Amino acid sequence: MALERLRAQLSMNTDFFPQHTMGDNMIEGLAVGAMFESRRELSEKQVHRPTHAGISGTKSFGAQSVVLSGKYSDEDEGNIVVYTGTGGQKDVYRNPGPQVEDQSFDHPMNQYLLKSSLNKRPIRVIRGPSSSRYAPSQGYRYDGMYKVTAAYQDKDPESGYNVCKFRLERVPGQPPIPVSY
DNA sequence: GGGCCCGCAGGG
DNA sequence: CCCTGCGGGCCC
């Protein structure tokens, strides 16, 4: 199976981050709850560099950060998030377009998160406006470090196509998410 | 180093 | 609804 092969490839040469560390994706001086007006500002301040994409990272390093928008079938329970992968869509300008084929772990950005699930390196999580009841009503908010604890495929009930899912668990010992509901 | 393709924006 | 923009990773 393709996924097992990828896991085998990616698990070579991986670093492991002990449970008690925040890892090297944490930015000194970036406080939980820090607000940003736009994706542009997130990019300029290097909290999440891509101005459009939801997943930031590299194939060898893994992911660095993700942004939740609420426009996908993510599940957000605050300390636990199930983030949907990228790809398999048409007409991207519709943000997002309809799912027209299966998502794949071969997709570079999905590989970043798959890699992170193996090297246990915590990633930064940013919530966009109204992306869930844990999200700010406006602007983007840095909500701390999360670990990717699972990567699997699931059937998207809307389209019937398979999508990649990533379970994110918030690293303990951080200030709570500043929920405002 | 350059070109290419892409994406959980943002706005017209 | 439709288009432009922008930064990035990646593979020549």
XYZ file of C-alpha atoms in Angstrom, chain A residues 5-129:
125
model
C 5.565 2.755 1.621
C 5.518 6.486 2.301
C 5.674 5.913 6.017
C 8.679 3.682 5.563
C 10.418 6.283 3.418
C 9.635 9.154 5.695
C 10.475 7.363 8.924
C 14.089 7.106 7.946
C 16.283 9.708 9.523
C 13.587 11.223 11.676
C 14.159 13.118 14.855
C 11.950 12.537 17.820
C 10.837 15.212 20.200
C 10.164 14.154 23.778
C 6.766 14.765 25.265
C 7.911 17.641 27.445
C 9.395 19.819 24.742
C 7.688 22.330 22.501
C 10.139 21.549 19.709
C 11.956 23.830 17.334
C 8.906 25.232 15.598
C 8.054 27.372 18.580
C 8.791 31.059 18.093
C 10.306 32.866 21.051
C 8.175 35.797 22.111
C 5.094 34.612 20.251
C 2.417 34.390 22.918
C -0.638 32.178 22.835
C -3.538 34.377 21.835
C -1.497 36.739 19.672
C -3.750 38.314 17.044
C -3.065 39.079 13.389
C -5.272 40.976 10.992
C -4.649 39.002 7.858
C -2.776 36.193 6.178
C -0.434 38.843 4.885
C 0.474 39.896 8.411
C 0.914 36.269 9.484
C 3.308 35.878 6.589
C 5.276 39.059 7.218
C 5.740 38.183 10.893
C 6.798 34.699 9.840
C 4.164 32.973 11.923
C 2.729 31.286 8.833
C 4.680 32.161 5.696
C 2.405 31.092 2.823
C -0.151 33.795 2.051
C -2.774 31.388 0.806
C -1.909 27.769 1.610
C -3.062 26.247 4.883
C -0.025 24.059 5.510
C 3.512 25.377 5.833
C 6.596 23.189 5.864
C 9.033 21.116 3.848
C 9.200 17.501 2.842
C 12.298 16.688 4.875
C 11.565 18.835 7.926
C 7.840 18.278 8.180
C 5.197 20.887 8.858
C 5.845 24.148 10.659
C 2.363 25.573 10.982
C -1.245 25.218 9.867
C -4.149 27.618 9.574
C -7.757 26.595 10.301
C -10.311 28.371 8.158
C -13.512 26.499 8.887
C -14.121 26.026 5.180
C -13.188 22.361 5.262
C -14.545 19.349 7.091
C -12.184 19.890 10.008
C -13.292 18.956 13.493
C -12.309 21.406 16.187
C -12.609 20.517 19.845
C -10.044 23.012 21.025
C -7.275 20.832 22.373
C -7.981 18.224 19.686
C -8.312 19.083 16.034
C -8.839 16.874 13.007
C -7.380 18.770 10.085
C -8.287 17.923 6.503
C -5.498 17.561 3.966
C -5.156 19.379 0.677
C -5.703 18.358 -2.931
C -8.315 16.583 -5.005
C -10.295 19.732 -5.640
C -11.396 21.580 -8.709
C -11.689 25.312 -9.328
C -9.513 26.357 -6.451
C -10.630 29.952 -6.878
C -13.862 28.962 -5.200
C -11.956 28.507 -1.952
C -12.364 25.618 -1.821
C -13.670 23.936 -4.928
C -15.646 20.711 -4.897
C -13.820 17.460 -4.201
C -13.419 15.708 -7.541
C -10.917 12.998 -6.671
C -9.229 11.320 -3.741
C -6.656 13.208 -1.743
C -3.246 11.583 -1.561
C -0.439 11.430 0.944
C 1.789 11.916 -2.081
C 0.721 15.543 -2.180
C 3.672 17.590 -0.881
C 1.717 19.469 1.751
C 0.076 16.334 3.060
C 3.542 14.844 3.250
C 4.661 17.684 5.511
C 2.027 16.705 8.048
C 2.621 12.995 7.580
C 6.274 13.628 8.297
C 5.335 15.584 11.409
C 3.280 12.661 12.648
C 6.442 10.565 12.501
C 9.030 12.943 13.894
C 6.703 14.155 16.659
C 7.760 17.732 16.055
C 5.093 20.133 17.396
C 3.629 22.623 14.929
C 2.094 26.055 15.318
C -1.677 26.264 15.008
C -3.492 29.421 13.939
C -7.272 29.805 13.915
C -8.917 31.971 11.312
C -12.058 34.067 11.760
